[in-house]
Amino acid sequence: MLYAFIMIRTPIDRFSDTQRYGLAMLAFLWRLFLAFVKLTLLAAELVMLAALLVYTFYLQDVFAGLPDASAIDRRPAETTRIYARDGQTLLFELVDPQGGRRIIVPFNQIPQTLKNATIAVEDANFYQNAGVDLRGIVRALLQNYQAQEVVSGASTITQQLVRNVLLSPEERTSISFERKLREAYLAYRVSNEIPKDDILGMYLNQVYYGNQAYGVEAAAQAYFGKSAIELNDAEATLLAGLPQSPTVLNPLSNLEGAKARQRVTLDLMVKFGYLSAAQASAIYETPIQFAPQTASAVAPHFVNYVRDLLEQRYGPDLLYKGGLKVVTSLDPYWQAEAQRVVQQRIAALRPRDASNAAVVMLSPHNEVLAMVGSANFNDPSIDGQVNVAIAPRQPGSALKPIVYAAAMQRGWTPATVIWDVPTDFKLADGQVYRPQNYDDSWHGPQSVRMALSNSLNIPAVKAIQFAGVDNFVNLAHAMGITTLNDPAQYGLALALGAGEVKLLDLTNVYSTFANGGRARAPVSILRVTNGRGEILEQATPNDGKQALGAHGQQLAYLITSILSDNIARQYMFGPGNVMELPDRPAAVKTGTSNDWRDSWALGYTPDITVGVWVGNSDNSPMQEIAGVNGAGVIWRDIMNVYNQDRPVREFTPPDGIVEASVCKDTGVVADAGCPNQVKEDFIAGTEPKNSDVQVVTLKVGGDGACLAASYTPKDQVREKRFVIYPPEYQNWAASTGQPQPPTERCPPPPPTADTALARIAEPTANATITTTQTLVRGMARGSYTLEFGAGAEPTTWQPITQGTDSDGLLGIWPTADLPPGVYTLRLSVTSPEGVPIEARQQVNVTHGTG
């Protein structure tokens, strides 16, 4: 009523255009109000009064300058160009998709499934709402809350259309309440002035689907090489989900994400009655074939990667219509060299079922100098258009440097001894994890340096168990890994590469080690200017953020020292392996995933970091191509070419690194008694002092299998050092022939006059005793007991005397009261070491009383 009163009492010519827009907006709000809320007349008038006050003091500024709703057209576009790092070499020219890859098709030539899918996923109440759907907003909030992710937007199809067509590029990307009000008002006007089918048709012909495709016809041709009317249900429902995030969901680089969005779309179609559950499942399971993507650019994978980054930062309209000049980090010479090496080596590996490879080269400032995404972009047999440099793959042992860095953050050193023996790891779910080594052998106690250099698996699993899986994952993310977001899915097996990482990310991790632990995102864009020459962004050198903690620079050097130790890795890989450069040090690690599906090599010198992957895009296994004979060969070739004629630069230890001699067997600082000393680097103050492995020096006799005793002939006594392992490993040591310290004394030597420990010299054997007292003489070296017994084999003994160390008279044997007969004397001696020795003498007694 108040609204009508104002309209009647105020002449229309007294209202400005902006005021008329405002009053129209009030009418729009009034219609929504009556549709959803039933209030008393008094309450309605109060609401309208409040709305008028809001308009007077706020909305008239918000609605100022709005375009005419009928102006559904587009402005001319300016070409964006992407250049190499020199700013002169043109890599690619992004033609305006609106003038190029955009073909308007009649509404009746758009598949009904695509229409239904678009409505279901974008605006379920499209045909009923007035351009703005309050119920849709509430529904979207509920759906997103239930899914814990954005599965439905609150904007209607009409709002999206006016946002992308009528609002300026700057305004459409802003996030503000004012922009939403302006958008809602325009959507209301368009919805009232244009039929719904026309609105939907304009939307489907103008919405961006990624891959430089605006509208369904351009998208159908770009992705599937066919017209929109030829799309099957699987292709149509896949496309319908892309506008939510066309760059991120691009199925050519993120098929998994695009399929997940298709699943959401199909579920919503079931919910809103467009499909049955069975039909949705059948559509989802239908295989999708993409059209080959031909390369018309230098370094096409890199160009597409940069294009996606620009779309995320600036949106497709500014990218394709803003006349941007983009100077990238790419070096055309090294891009060509990397591509040449890949194609040459893959040709040699094809007989062993290896068809594809990827390479990333990073400068010391983390600039992407080269990105080879596949062996041949235009080869559909290897899915060459897929950029494997940014595709998740299993890295095998290439993750181990991060594992050991996490363990060293918590106290381990390069000298820490780890046992490489058969080990069962009990997992949280009760299962038992039994990892094996690459060579199916066990190598006993190994230092961290030896375990990492030679890629031993059991020590790596023990390292991640010691560090903690969550701590390892946190460190990996801090150093540049963007995957591994569900560590519980893999557990301890992450140490051996059970998760998936991207080659670009992992190369960046190795660059982080090379840069002293300071992590920086890979830099691929050096400068962006708009058509007016204004700088929109410019890369500036920065030190990054220390990812390895308080002693990160020192810890990074220790990892570098291990990865560049050619002598240490010869234990498993032999001399002259592919990880050795002929003229300079290089820190490098290889990796091989299960069943020979992925071959990796990543490493760095002070001048360059290179990462290489070899495998097959379809994840099929190769014929025993490991990191060393697959990716390692490409890595070495690129490194040799890059470093040719460059001065040799060593890895220089930073302040805070000390060198100490350690006992190789124990891992602690060596003393004079250590027989096997090696030099090792440590963070100052972390030199180990204690170990559960001990080195002892013992006196042994004979062949060394027994402990020398006091009676052992001096010419048979020698000192011998033994490594004493913890009790749980002693059986293993013995079973593998590791010398163990003897526990038994050597037996006494055969008795002689000079060496006997127990000898009865008098009376002599079988002597006849005629006296009443007999002097027993001989030798006893140790405490002794002298006894006698009746017969040649007495069953009982009677003491004569006891003593210690005698060389002469041992005792006096009273024989006067003994019956005549055979008697035996026994001399029992205990050596100083506790060894029992005995001597016997048989005699005849011929006198007596009975």
mmCIF file of C-alpha atoms in Angstrom, residues 8-276:
data_model
loop_
_atom_site.group_PDB
_atom_site.id
_atom_site.type_symbol
_atom_site.label_atom_id
_atom_site.label_comp_id
_atom_site.label_asym_id
_atom_site.label_seq_id
_atom_site.Cartn_x
_atom_site.Cartn_y
_atom_site.Cartn_z
ATOM 1 C CA ILE A 8 0.273 7.602 -7.192
ATOM 2 C CA ARG A 9 1.337 10.772 -5.358
ATOM 3 C CA THR A 10 4.645 11.245 -7.210
ATOM 4 C CA PRO A 11 4.661 12.279 -10.899
ATOM 5 C CA ILE A 12 6.624 9.782 -12.943
ATOM 6 C CA ASP A 13 8.672 12.465 -14.699
ATOM 7 C CA ARG A 14 10.175 13.435 -11.357
ATOM 8 C CA PHE A 15 11.931 10.059 -11.100
ATOM 9 C CA SER A 16 15.402 9.630 -12.570
ATOM 10 C CA ASP A 17 16.385 6.456 -14.474
ATOM 11 C CA THR A 18 18.275 5.229 -11.410
ATOM 12 C CA GLN A 19 15.243 5.884 -9.204
ATOM 13 C CA ARG A 20 12.998 4.034 -11.631
ATOM 14 C CA TYR A 21 15.439 1.081 -11.497
ATOM 15 C CA GLY A 22 15.301 1.309 -7.736
ATOM 16 C CA LEU A 23 11.496 1.285 -7.652
ATOM 17 C CA ALA A 24 11.480 -1.660 -10.010
ATOM 18 C CA MET A 25 13.818 -3.427 -7.614
ATOM 19 C CA LEU A 26 11.428 -2.666 -4.794
ATOM 20 C CA ALA A 27 8.659 -4.266 -6.829
ATOM 21 C CA PHE A 28 10.870 -7.294 -7.341
ATOM 22 C CA LEU A 29 11.531 -7.549 -3.604
ATOM 23 C CA TRP A 30 7.803 -7.142 -2.960
ATOM 24 C CA ARG A 31 6.944 -10.098 -5.227
ATOM 25 C CA LEU A 32 9.495 -12.318 -3.497
ATOM 26 C CA PHE A 33 8.175 -11.213 -0.171
ATOM 27 C CA LEU A 34 4.564 -12.124 -1.013
ATOM 28 C CA ALA A 35 5.667 -15.483 -2.470
ATOM 29 C CA PHE A 36 7.472 -16.754 0.589
ATOM 30 C CA VAL A 37 6.173 -14.841 3.629
ATOM 31 C CA LYS A 38 2.587 -14.224 4.706
ATOM 32 C CA LEU A 39 2.501 -11.235 6.967
ATOM 33 C CA THR A 40 -0.161 -8.828 8.140
ATOM 34 C CA LEU A 41 -0.804 -5.706 6.113
ATOM 35 C CA LEU A 42 0.828 -3.601 8.771
ATOM 36 C CA ALA A 43 3.971 -5.763 8.737
ATOM 37 C CA ALA A 44 4.109 -5.572 4.929
ATOM 38 C CA GLU A 45 3.948 -1.783 5.007
ATOM 39 C CA LEU A 46 6.690 -1.665 7.607
ATOM 40 C CA VAL A 47 8.886 -3.897 5.446
ATOM 41 C CA MET A 48 8.299 -1.680 2.395
ATOM 42 C CA LEU A 49 9.079 1.411 4.419
ATOM 43 C CA ALA A 50 12.339 -0.191 5.510
ATOM 44 C CA ALA A 51 13.088 -1.121 1.898
ATOM 45 C CA LEU A 52 12.480 2.468 0.803
ATOM 46 C CA LEU A 53 14.840 3.760 3.468
ATOM 47 C CA VAL A 54 17.479 1.245 2.390
ATOM 48 C CA TYR A 55 17.067 2.374 -1.200
ATOM 49 C CA THR A 56 17.263 6.055 -0.294
ATOM 50 C CA PHE A 57 20.491 5.758 1.678
ATOM 51 C CA TYR A 58 22.173 2.768 0.003
ATOM 52 C CA LEU A 59 20.633 1.069 -3.038
ATOM 53 C CA GLN A 60 20.542 4.066 -5.346
ATOM 54 C CA ASP A 61 24.359 4.054 -5.287
ATOM 55 C CA VAL A 62 24.491 0.278 -5.734
ATOM 56 C CA PHE A 63 22.259 0.350 -8.832
ATOM 57 C CA ALA A 64 23.939 3.368 -10.409
ATOM 58 C CA GLY A 65 25.410 2.682 -13.836
ATOM 59 C CA LEU A 66 23.778 -0.688 -14.442
ATOM 60 C CA PRO A 67 23.792 -1.808 -18.097
ATOM 61 C CA ASP A 68 20.609 -2.359 -20.028
ATOM 62 C CA ALA A 69 19.372 -5.925 -19.559
ATOM 63 C CA SER A 70 18.876 -6.296 -23.282
ATOM 64 C CA ALA A 71 22.583 -5.720 -24.005
ATOM 65 C CA ILE A 72 23.476 -9.431 -24.089
ATOM 66 C CA ASP A 73 26.509 -9.082 -26.323
ATOM 67 C CA ARG A 74 30.261 -9.117 -25.992
ATOM 68 C CA ARG A 75 33.050 -6.650 -26.390
ATOM 69 C CA PRO A 76 35.902 -7.128 -28.925
ATOM 70 C CA ALA A 77 38.739 -9.230 -27.628
ATOM 71 C CA GLU A 78 42.480 -8.505 -27.618
ATOM 72 C CA THR A 79 44.932 -11.331 -28.235
ATOM 73 C CA THR A 80 47.050 -12.625 -25.356
ATOM 74 C CA ARG A 81 50.575 -13.773 -26.195
ATOM 75 C CA ILE A 82 52.813 -16.089 -24.231
ATOM 76 C CA TYR A 83 56.575 -15.640 -24.613
ATOM 77 C CA ALA A 84 59.729 -17.454 -23.552
ATOM 78 C CA ARG A 85 61.974 -15.981 -20.856
ATOM 79 C CA ASP A 86 63.706 -13.678 -23.354
ATOM 80 C CA GLY A 87 60.434 -11.829 -23.906
ATOM 81 C CA GLN A 88 60.895 -12.156 -27.682
ATOM 82 C CA THR A 89 60.345 -15.808 -28.593
ATOM 83 C CA LEU A 90 56.603 -16.320 -29.042
ATOM 84 C CA LEU A 91 55.444 -19.640 -27.589
ATOM 85 C CA PHE A 92 51.740 -19.313 -28.262
ATOM 86 C CA GLU A 93 49.045 -16.811 -29.118
ATOM 87 C CA LEU A 94 45.750 -17.235 -27.308
ATOM 88 C CA VAL A 95 43.135 -16.246 -29.849
ATOM 89 C CA ASP A 96 39.842 -14.973 -28.525
ATOM 90 C CA PRO A 97 37.710 -18.053 -27.918
ATOM 91 C CA GLN A 98 34.618 -15.897 -28.514
ATOM 92 C CA GLY A 99 35.764 -15.169 -32.042
ATOM 93 C CA GLY A 100 37.443 -18.485 -32.637
ATOM 94 C CA ARG A 101 36.394 -21.557 -30.738
ATOM 95 C CA ARG A 102 32.810 -20.496 -30.251
ATOM 96 C CA ILE A 103 29.964 -21.558 -32.540
ATOM 97 C CA ILE A 104 26.374 -20.664 -31.762
ATOM 98 C CA VAL A 105 23.990 -23.578 -32.184
ATOM 99 C CA PRO A 106 20.178 -23.473 -32.066
ATOM 100 C CA PHE A 107 18.534 -24.503 -28.847
ATOM 101 C CA ASN A 108 16.944 -27.547 -30.501
ATOM 102 C CA GLN A 109 20.378 -28.841 -31.554
ATOM 103 C CA ILE A 110 21.626 -29.087 -27.974
ATOM 104 C CA PRO A 111 21.079 -32.580 -26.498
ATOM 105 C CA GLN A 112 18.267 -32.710 -23.977
ATOM 106 C CA THR A 113 20.513 -34.661 -21.625
ATOM 107 C CA LEU A 114 22.960 -31.761 -21.565
ATOM 108 C CA LYS A 115 20.122 -29.303 -20.875
ATOM 109 C CA ASN A 116 18.740 -31.477 -18.079
ATOM 110 C CA ALA A 117 22.183 -32.077 -16.582
ATOM 111 C CA THR A 118 22.990 -28.360 -16.634
ATOM 112 C CA ILE A 119 19.730 -27.461 -14.915
ATOM 113 C CA ALA A 120 20.154 -30.223 -12.325
ATOM 114 C CA VAL A 121 23.690 -29.223 -11.365
ATOM 115 C CA GLU A 122 23.423 -25.433 -11.771
ATOM 116 C CA ASP A 123 19.812 -24.330 -11.182
ATOM 117 C CA ALA A 124 17.258 -27.043 -10.374
ATOM 118 C CA ASN A 125 14.408 -24.491 -10.127
ATOM 119 C CA PHE A 126 15.361 -22.695 -13.352
ATOM 120 C CA TYR A 127 11.959 -22.802 -15.028
ATOM 121 C CA GLN A 128 10.111 -21.713 -11.879
ATOM 122 C CA ASN A 129 12.310 -18.971 -10.391
ATOM 123 C CA ALA A 130 12.293 -15.282 -11.305
ATOM 124 C CA GLY A 131 15.988 -15.174 -12.094
ATOM 125 C CA VAL A 132 16.912 -15.365 -8.405
ATOM 126 C CA ASP A 133 16.031 -18.488 -6.443
ATOM 127 C CA LEU A 134 15.943 -18.059 -2.673
ATOM 128 C CA ARG A 135 14.994 -21.687 -2.202
ATOM 129 C CA GLY A 136 17.925 -22.633 -4.429
ATOM 130 C CA ILE A 137 20.254 -20.683 -2.177
ATOM 131 C CA VAL A 138 19.022 -22.556 0.874
ATOM 132 C CA ARG A 139 19.194 -25.875 -1.000
ATOM 133 C CA ALA A 140 22.775 -25.198 -2.179
ATOM 134 C CA LEU A 141 23.892 -24.367 1.329
ATOM 135 C CA LEU A 142 22.402 -27.624 2.601
ATOM 136 C CA GLN A 143 23.906 -29.729 -0.222
ATOM 137 C CA ASN A 144 27.343 -28.213 0.231
ATOM 138 C CA TYR A 145 27.180 -28.748 3.978
ATOM 139 C CA GLN A 146 26.182 -32.391 3.542
ATOM 140 C CA ALA A 147 28.933 -33.051 0.964
ATOM 141 C CA GLN A 148 31.526 -30.997 2.866
ATOM 142 C CA GLU A 149 32.490 -29.434 -0.481
ATOM 143 C CA VAL A 150 30.973 -27.157 -3.091
ATOM 144 C CA VAL A 151 28.664 -29.387 -5.154
ATOM 145 C CA SER A 152 26.046 -26.771 -5.989
ATOM 146 C CA GLY A 153 26.226 -23.019 -6.391
ATOM 147 C CA ALA A 154 23.706 -20.520 -5.114
ATOM 148 C CA SER A 155 23.625 -18.495 -8.363
ATOM 149 C CA THR A 156 20.914 -19.300 -10.895
ATOM 150 C CA ILE A 157 21.676 -19.904 -14.545
ATOM 151 C CA THR A 158 20.260 -16.436 -15.267
ATOM 152 C CA GLN A 159 22.561 -14.841 -12.679
ATOM 153 C CA GLN A 160 25.577 -16.595 -14.166
ATOM 154 C CA LEU A 161 24.590 -15.415 -17.639
ATOM 155 C CA VAL A 162 24.227 -11.747 -16.698
ATOM 156 C CA ARG A 163 27.392 -11.892 -14.605
ATOM 157 C CA ASN A 164 29.481 -13.184 -17.505
ATOM 158 C CA VAL A 165 27.845 -11.062 -20.195
ATOM 159 C CA LEU A 166 26.618 -7.798 -18.663
ATOM 160 C CA LEU A 167 29.086 -7.141 -15.861
ATOM 161 C CA SER A 168 32.623 -5.952 -16.523
ATOM 162 C CA PRO A 169 35.511 -8.440 -16.081
ATOM 163 C CA GLU A 170 36.639 -6.539 -12.995
ATOM 164 C CA GLU A 171 33.204 -6.565 -11.363
ATOM 165 C CA ARG A 172 32.305 -10.162 -12.197
ATOM 166 C CA THR A 173 35.385 -11.454 -10.348
ATOM 167 C CA SER A 174 34.818 -9.301 -7.264
ATOM 168 C CA ILE A 175 33.296 -10.794 -4.150
ATOM 169 C CA SER A 176 30.933 -8.267 -2.591
ATOM 170 C CA PHE A 177 27.357 -7.924 -1.440
ATOM 171 C CA GLU A 178 26.854 -4.983 -3.796
ATOM 172 C CA ARG A 179 27.872 -7.055 -6.815
ATOM 173 C CA LYS A 180 25.431 -9.803 -5.828
ATOM 174 C CA LEU A 181 22.617 -7.246 -5.528
ATOM 175 C CA ARG A 182 23.369 -5.777 -8.966
ATOM 176 C CA GLU A 183 23.595 -9.268 -10.442
ATOM 177 C CA ALA A 184 20.318 -10.332 -8.822
ATOM 178 C CA TYR A 185 18.496 -7.243 -10.123
ATOM 179 C CA LEU A 186 19.753 -7.762 -13.687
ATOM 180 C CA ALA A 187 18.842 -11.457 -13.511
ATOM 181 C CA TYR A 188 15.336 -10.524 -12.427
ATOM 182 C CA ARG A 189 14.930 -8.114 -15.333
ATOM 183 C CA VAL A 190 16.357 -10.580 -17.888
ATOM 184 C CA SER A 191 14.091 -13.328 -16.562
ATOM 185 C CA ASN A 192 11.058 -11.099 -17.032
ATOM 186 C CA GLU A 193 12.025 -9.858 -20.488
ATOM 187 C CA ILE A 194 13.453 -13.006 -22.167
ATOM 188 C CA PRO A 195 11.863 -16.509 -22.423
ATOM 189 C CA LYS A 196 13.440 -19.217 -20.305
ATOM 190 C CA ASP A 197 14.483 -21.407 -23.248
ATOM 191 C CA ASP A 198 16.264 -18.434 -24.788
ATOM 192 C CA ILE A 199 18.082 -17.753 -21.521
ATOM 193 C CA LEU A 200 19.166 -21.388 -21.249
ATOM 194 C CA GLY A 201 20.229 -21.405 -24.898
ATOM 195 C CA MET A 202 22.319 -18.239 -24.445
ATOM 196 C CA TYR A 203 23.903 -19.712 -21.323
ATOM 197 C CA LEU A 204 24.836 -22.980 -23.029
ATOM 198 C CA ASN A 205 26.254 -21.086 -26.006
ATOM 199 C CA GLN A 206 28.356 -18.727 -23.891
ATOM 200 C CA VAL A 207 29.430 -20.509 -20.704
ATOM 201 C CA TYR A 208 33.109 -21.403 -20.466
ATOM 202 C CA TYR A 209 33.962 -25.140 -20.462
ATOM 203 C CA GLY A 210 37.768 -24.843 -20.254
ATOM 204 C CA ASN A 211 40.365 -25.699 -22.883
ATOM 205 C CA GLN A 212 39.628 -22.397 -24.657
ATOM 206 C CA ALA A 213 36.065 -23.515 -25.396
ATOM 207 C CA TYR A 214 33.116 -21.156 -24.885
ATOM 208 C CA GLY A 215 29.742 -22.764 -25.447
ATOM 209 C CA VAL A 216 28.686 -26.366 -25.929
ATOM 210 C CA GLU A 217 29.587 -26.554 -29.610
ATOM 211 C CA ALA A 218 33.171 -25.392 -29.078
ATOM 212 C CA ALA A 219 33.484 -27.680 -26.050
ATOM 213 C CA ALA A 220 32.144 -30.707 -27.938
ATOM 214 C CA GLN A 221 34.629 -30.135 -30.725
ATOM 215 C CA ALA A 222 37.560 -29.288 -28.413
ATOM 216 C CA TYR A 223 37.164 -32.341 -26.181
ATOM 217 C CA PHE A 224 35.482 -34.945 -28.415
ATOM 218 C CA GLY A 225 36.000 -33.811 -31.993
ATOM 219 C CA LYS A 226 32.264 -33.818 -32.743
ATOM 220 C CA SER A 227 29.292 -31.497 -32.866
ATOM 221 C CA ALA A 228 27.189 -30.861 -29.776
ATOM 222 C CA ILE A 229 24.181 -32.639 -31.284
ATOM 223 C CA GLU A 230 26.322 -35.812 -31.574
ATOM 224 C CA LEU A 231 27.231 -35.949 -27.885
ATOM 225 C CA ASN A 232 26.231 -39.113 -26.069
ATOM 226 C CA ASP A 233 24.853 -39.040 -22.535
ATOM 227 C CA ALA A 234 28.253 -39.712 -20.914
ATOM 228 C CA GLU A 235 29.928 -36.878 -22.813
ATOM 229 C CA ALA A 236 27.023 -34.500 -22.185
ATOM 230 C CA THR A 237 26.953 -35.095 -18.428
ATOM 231 C CA LEU A 238 30.734 -34.757 -18.208
ATOM 232 C CA LEU A 239 30.576 -31.363 -19.953
ATOM 233 C CA ALA A 240 27.693 -30.177 -17.778
ATOM 234 C CA GLY A 241 29.835 -30.347 -14.665
ATOM 235 C CA LEU A 242 32.815 -28.401 -16.015
ATOM 236 C CA PRO A 243 31.574 -24.772 -15.709
ATOM 237 C CA GLN A 244 31.846 -24.957 -11.918
ATOM 238 C CA SER A 245 35.668 -24.875 -12.255
ATOM 239 C CA PRO A 246 36.658 -25.332 -15.902
ATOM 240 C CA THR A 247 40.393 -24.927 -15.379
ATOM 241 C CA VAL A 248 40.723 -27.259 -12.417
ATOM 242 C CA LEU A 249 38.288 -29.828 -13.863
ATOM 243 C CA ASN A 250 39.798 -29.874 -17.371
ATOM 244 C CA PRO A 251 39.481 -33.618 -18.143
ATOM 245 C CA LEU A 252 42.617 -33.580 -20.308
ATOM 246 C CA SER A 253 44.726 -32.794 -17.248
ATOM 247 C CA ASN A 254 42.440 -33.879 -14.393
ATOM 248 C CA LEU A 255 40.182 -36.674 -15.601
ATOM 249 C CA GLU A 256 39.712 -37.949 -12.051
ATOM 250 C CA GLY A 257 38.325 -34.584 -10.923
ATOM 251 C CA ALA A 258 36.101 -34.267 -13.993
ATOM 252 C CA LYS A 259 34.676 -37.761 -13.431
ATOM 253 C CA ALA A 260 34.011 -36.970 -9.776
ATOM 254 C CA ARG A 261 32.070 -33.879 -10.852
ATOM 255 C CA GLN A 262 30.160 -35.991 -13.414
ATOM 256 C CA ARG A 263 29.153 -38.302 -10.574
ATOM 257 C CA VAL A 264 27.741 -35.318 -8.669
ATOM 258 C CA THR A 265 25.848 -34.187 -11.776
ATOM 259 C CA LEU A 266 24.335 -37.633 -12.334
ATOM 260 C CA ASP A 267 23.300 -37.963 -8.697
ATOM 261 C CA LEU A 268 21.483 -34.629 -8.901
ATOM 262 C CA MET A 269 19.755 -35.708 -12.135
ATOM 263 C CA VAL A 270 18.498 -38.770 -10.279
ATOM 264 C CA LYS A 271 17.369 -36.628 -7.373
ATOM 265 C CA PHE A 272 15.380 -34.253 -9.587
ATOM 266 C CA GLY A 273 13.809 -37.024 -11.655
ATOM 267 C CA TYR A 274 15.709 -36.753 -14.923
ATOM 268 C CA LEU A 275 17.248 -40.234 -14.640
ATOM 269 C CA SER A 276 16.849 -43.438 -12.706
#
